[in-house]
Structure formats: structure tokens, C-alpha cells
Amino acid sequence: MAAIQYVTYQDTRKNGNGLWYGRAVHPTTINLEQIADRVQQNCSMKKSDVLAVLTEMVETMKQELQNSNKVQLDGLGTFYIGLRTKGSLSEDKFNANEYVKGFRVGFLAEGHKQNGKITRTFTDGLRVIKAVGTAKKDENGGE
């Protein structure tokens, strides 16, 4: 069974509480080409075909997201664009050029409801294990 690796760290900030927490670690990143390799191994499509489809999917998703649409990929989840704004004293004074400070990409993993509880596709049945050979880091990212 798959597992998420974690390290522990202590909150050592000036106003911190001194408690210990767990943080997920990600020992590697899988890129589009590696995903295409894996898909090719699991189906009849060639890697070049998979890469072409996935590359075009990224471009299409970008276009749809930038047109203010959500993009739902069945079995995966829904992507959307959100805004980072600062507050205005009134609705009339809110000016997008002045108050919109940036954008963020949101993602909500697909899930299913069972016994009144929502379980997300990617975390269903997941367990955690302590990572080996990783340095402890404090809340500020130092060692």
C-alpha cells in the first residue's frame, strides 16, 4: 500500500508554541514525460501520443481557466482560478487594477461520500510513514 512520508519539526518561532508537528515530504517530482512513460506501459497508446494529448490538455486547461471557467477532470478533480485581493472601504471604491494583487490556482480533488464523510480519491486508504534520512526543519524552513 502507498504511503506519504513525513518529517517532524518543532515550532521554534519567537511567538511559537514549541509543539512538534508533522510535515509531508516529497522525495521526487514526476514530470509529464515520466507520466507519459507510465501511461504507455499501462495501455496501447505510444508515449508520443500520450505526450501530445497531455500537452494539448494543459494548453486547453489554461485557456478555459483564463476564461474564468472551472475545469473538471473526471476521476481527478476540479481546477479553478482564484483572486488575491486587498480590501476596499466600499464596493464603489473597489477597482480591480488597484485591489487585485494576484491569482492562485485552486484544486479540489474528486471524492465520494460514504457514511456521511467525504473521502477524496487521492487520499482514500492512504497511510503515513516517517521519512528516513531527512533533516528536521523548523516552521521557518531553517534547519
Coordinates of C-alpha atoms in Angstrom, one line a residue:
M1 CA 0.0 0.0 0.0
A2 CA 1.2 3.5 -0.8
A3 CA 2.2 5.9 2.0
I4 CA 3.0 9.6 2.4
Q5 CA 6.4 10.2 4.0
Y6 CA 6.7 12.8 6.8
V7 CA 9.2 14.5 9.0
T8 CA 8.7 16.1 12.3
Y9 CA 9.6 19.7 13.2
Q10 CA 9.2 21.9 16.3
D11 CA 7.6 25.3 16.1
T12 CA 10.6 27.5 17.2
R13 CA 9.3 30.8 16.1
K14 CA 9.6 33.8 18.5
N15 CA 5.8 33.6 19.3
G16 CA 5.6 29.8 18.6
N17 CA 4.1 27.3 20.9
G18 CA 7.1 24.9 21.0
L19 CA 4.9 22.0 19.9
W20 CA 6.0 19.3 17.4
Y21 CA 4.2 18.8 14.1
G22 CA 4.4 16.5 11.1
R23 CA 5.1 17.8 7.6
A24 CA 4.8 15.7 4.4
V25 CA 8.0 15.3 2.3
H26 CA 8.1 14.7 -1.4
P27 CA 11.4 13.0 -2.3
T28 CA 10.9 13.3 -6.1
T29 CA 8.8 15.1 -8.7
I30 CA 7.3 13.3 -11.6
N31 CA 7.1 15.3 -14.9
L32 CA 4.8 15.0 -17.9
E33 CA 7.3 12.8 -19.9
Q34 CA 7.5 10.3 -17.0
I35 CA 3.8 10.2 -16.7
A36 CA 3.6 9.5 -20.5
D37 CA 6.1 6.6 -20.0
R38 CA 3.9 5.1 -17.2
V39 CA 0.7 5.6 -19.3
Q40 CA 2.3 3.9 -22.3
Q41 CA 3.2 0.9 -20.1
N42 CA -0.4 0.6 -19.0
C43 CA -2.3 0.9 -22.3
S44 CA -1.9 0.5 -26.0
M45 CA -1.0 4.2 -26.8
K46 CA 2.5 5.2 -27.7
K47 CA 4.4 7.6 -25.5
S48 CA 4.4 10.2 -28.2
D49 CA 0.6 10.0 -28.5
V50 CA 0.2 10.3 -24.7
L51 CA 2.6 13.3 -24.6
A52 CA 0.6 15.0 -27.5
V53 CA -2.7 14.6 -25.7
L54 CA -1.4 15.7 -22.3
T55 CA 0.4 18.7 -23.7
E56 CA -2.7 19.8 -25.5
M57 CA -4.8 19.2 -22.4
V58 CA -2.5 21.6 -20.4
E59 CA -3.0 24.3 -23.1
T60 CA -6.7 23.8 -23.3
M61 CA -7.0 23.9 -19.5
K62 CA -5.0 27.2 -19.4
Q63 CA -7.4 28.7 -22.0
E64 CA -10.5 27.6 -20.1
L65 CA -9.2 28.7 -16.7
Q66 CA -8.2 32.1 -18.1
N67 CA -11.8 32.4 -19.4
S68 CA -12.9 32.1 -15.8
N69 CA -14.2 28.6 -16.2
K70 CA -13.6 25.7 -13.9
V71 CA -12.0 22.6 -15.4
Q72 CA -13.3 19.2 -14.1
L73 CA -11.4 16.1 -14.9
D74 CA -13.5 13.1 -14.0
G75 CA -11.6 10.8 -11.6
L76 CA -9.1 13.6 -10.8
G77 CA -10.9 16.8 -9.6
T78 CA -11.7 20.4 -10.4
F79 CA -9.3 23.2 -11.1
Y80 CA -10.2 26.9 -10.9
I81 CA -8.6 30.4 -10.7
G82 CA -9.0 32.5 -7.6
L83 CA -8.0 36.1 -6.9
R84 CA -5.7 37.6 -4.2
T85 CA -7.1 41.0 -3.4
K86 CA -6.8 43.6 -0.7
G87 CA -9.8 45.1 0.9
S88 CA -11.7 48.3 -0.2
L89 CA -13.6 50.5 2.1
S90 CA -16.7 50.2 -0.1
E91 CA -17.9 48.3 -3.1
D92 CA -17.9 51.5 -5.2
K93 CA -14.2 52.1 -4.4
F94 CA -13.1 48.6 -5.4
N95 CA -11.1 48.9 -8.6
A96 CA -9.6 45.7 -10.0
N97 CA -6.4 47.4 -11.2
E98 CA -5.7 48.7 -7.7
Y99 CA -7.1 45.9 -5.4
V100 CA -6.4 42.7 -7.3
K101 CA -2.9 41.7 -6.2
G102 CA -2.6 38.3 -7.9
F103 CA -4.1 35.0 -8.8
R104 CA -4.0 31.5 -7.4
V105 CA -4.8 28.1 -8.9
G106 CA -7.2 26.1 -6.8
F107 CA -7.8 22.3 -7.0
L108 CA -10.4 20.2 -5.3
A109 CA -9.7 16.5 -5.6
E110 CA -12.7 14.4 -6.6
G111 CA -14.3 12.5 -3.8
H112 CA -17.2 10.4 -2.8
K113 CA -19.5 10.5 0.3
Q114 CA -19.7 7.4 2.4
N115 CA -21.4 7.2 5.8
G116 CA -21.7 11.0 5.8
K117 CA -18.0 11.5 5.3
I118 CA -16.3 12.7 2.1
T119 CA -13.3 10.7 1.0
R120 CA -11.0 12.2 -1.6
T121 CA -9.9 9.9 -4.5
F122 CA -6.2 10.5 -3.9
T123 CA -6.3 10.0 -0.1
D124 CA -8.6 7.0 0.2
G125 CA -6.8 4.3 2.1
L126 CA -3.6 6.3 2.4
R127 CA -1.3 5.8 5.4
V128 CA 1.8 7.8 6.6
I129 CA 5.3 6.6 7.4
K130 CA 8.3 8.5 8.9
A131 CA 10.8 9.6 6.2
V132 CA 14.3 8.2 6.5
G133 CA 17.4 10.4 6.1
T134 CA 15.7 13.8 6.0
A135 CA 16.8 16.7 8.2
K136 CA 14.4 18.3 10.7
K137 CA 13.3 21.8 9.8
D138 CA 11.7 24.4 11.9
E139 CA 8.5 26.3 10.9
N140 CA 10.5 28.9 9.0
G141 CA 12.3 26.4 6.8
G142 CA 15.6 26.5 8.7
E143 CA 17.5 23.5 9.9

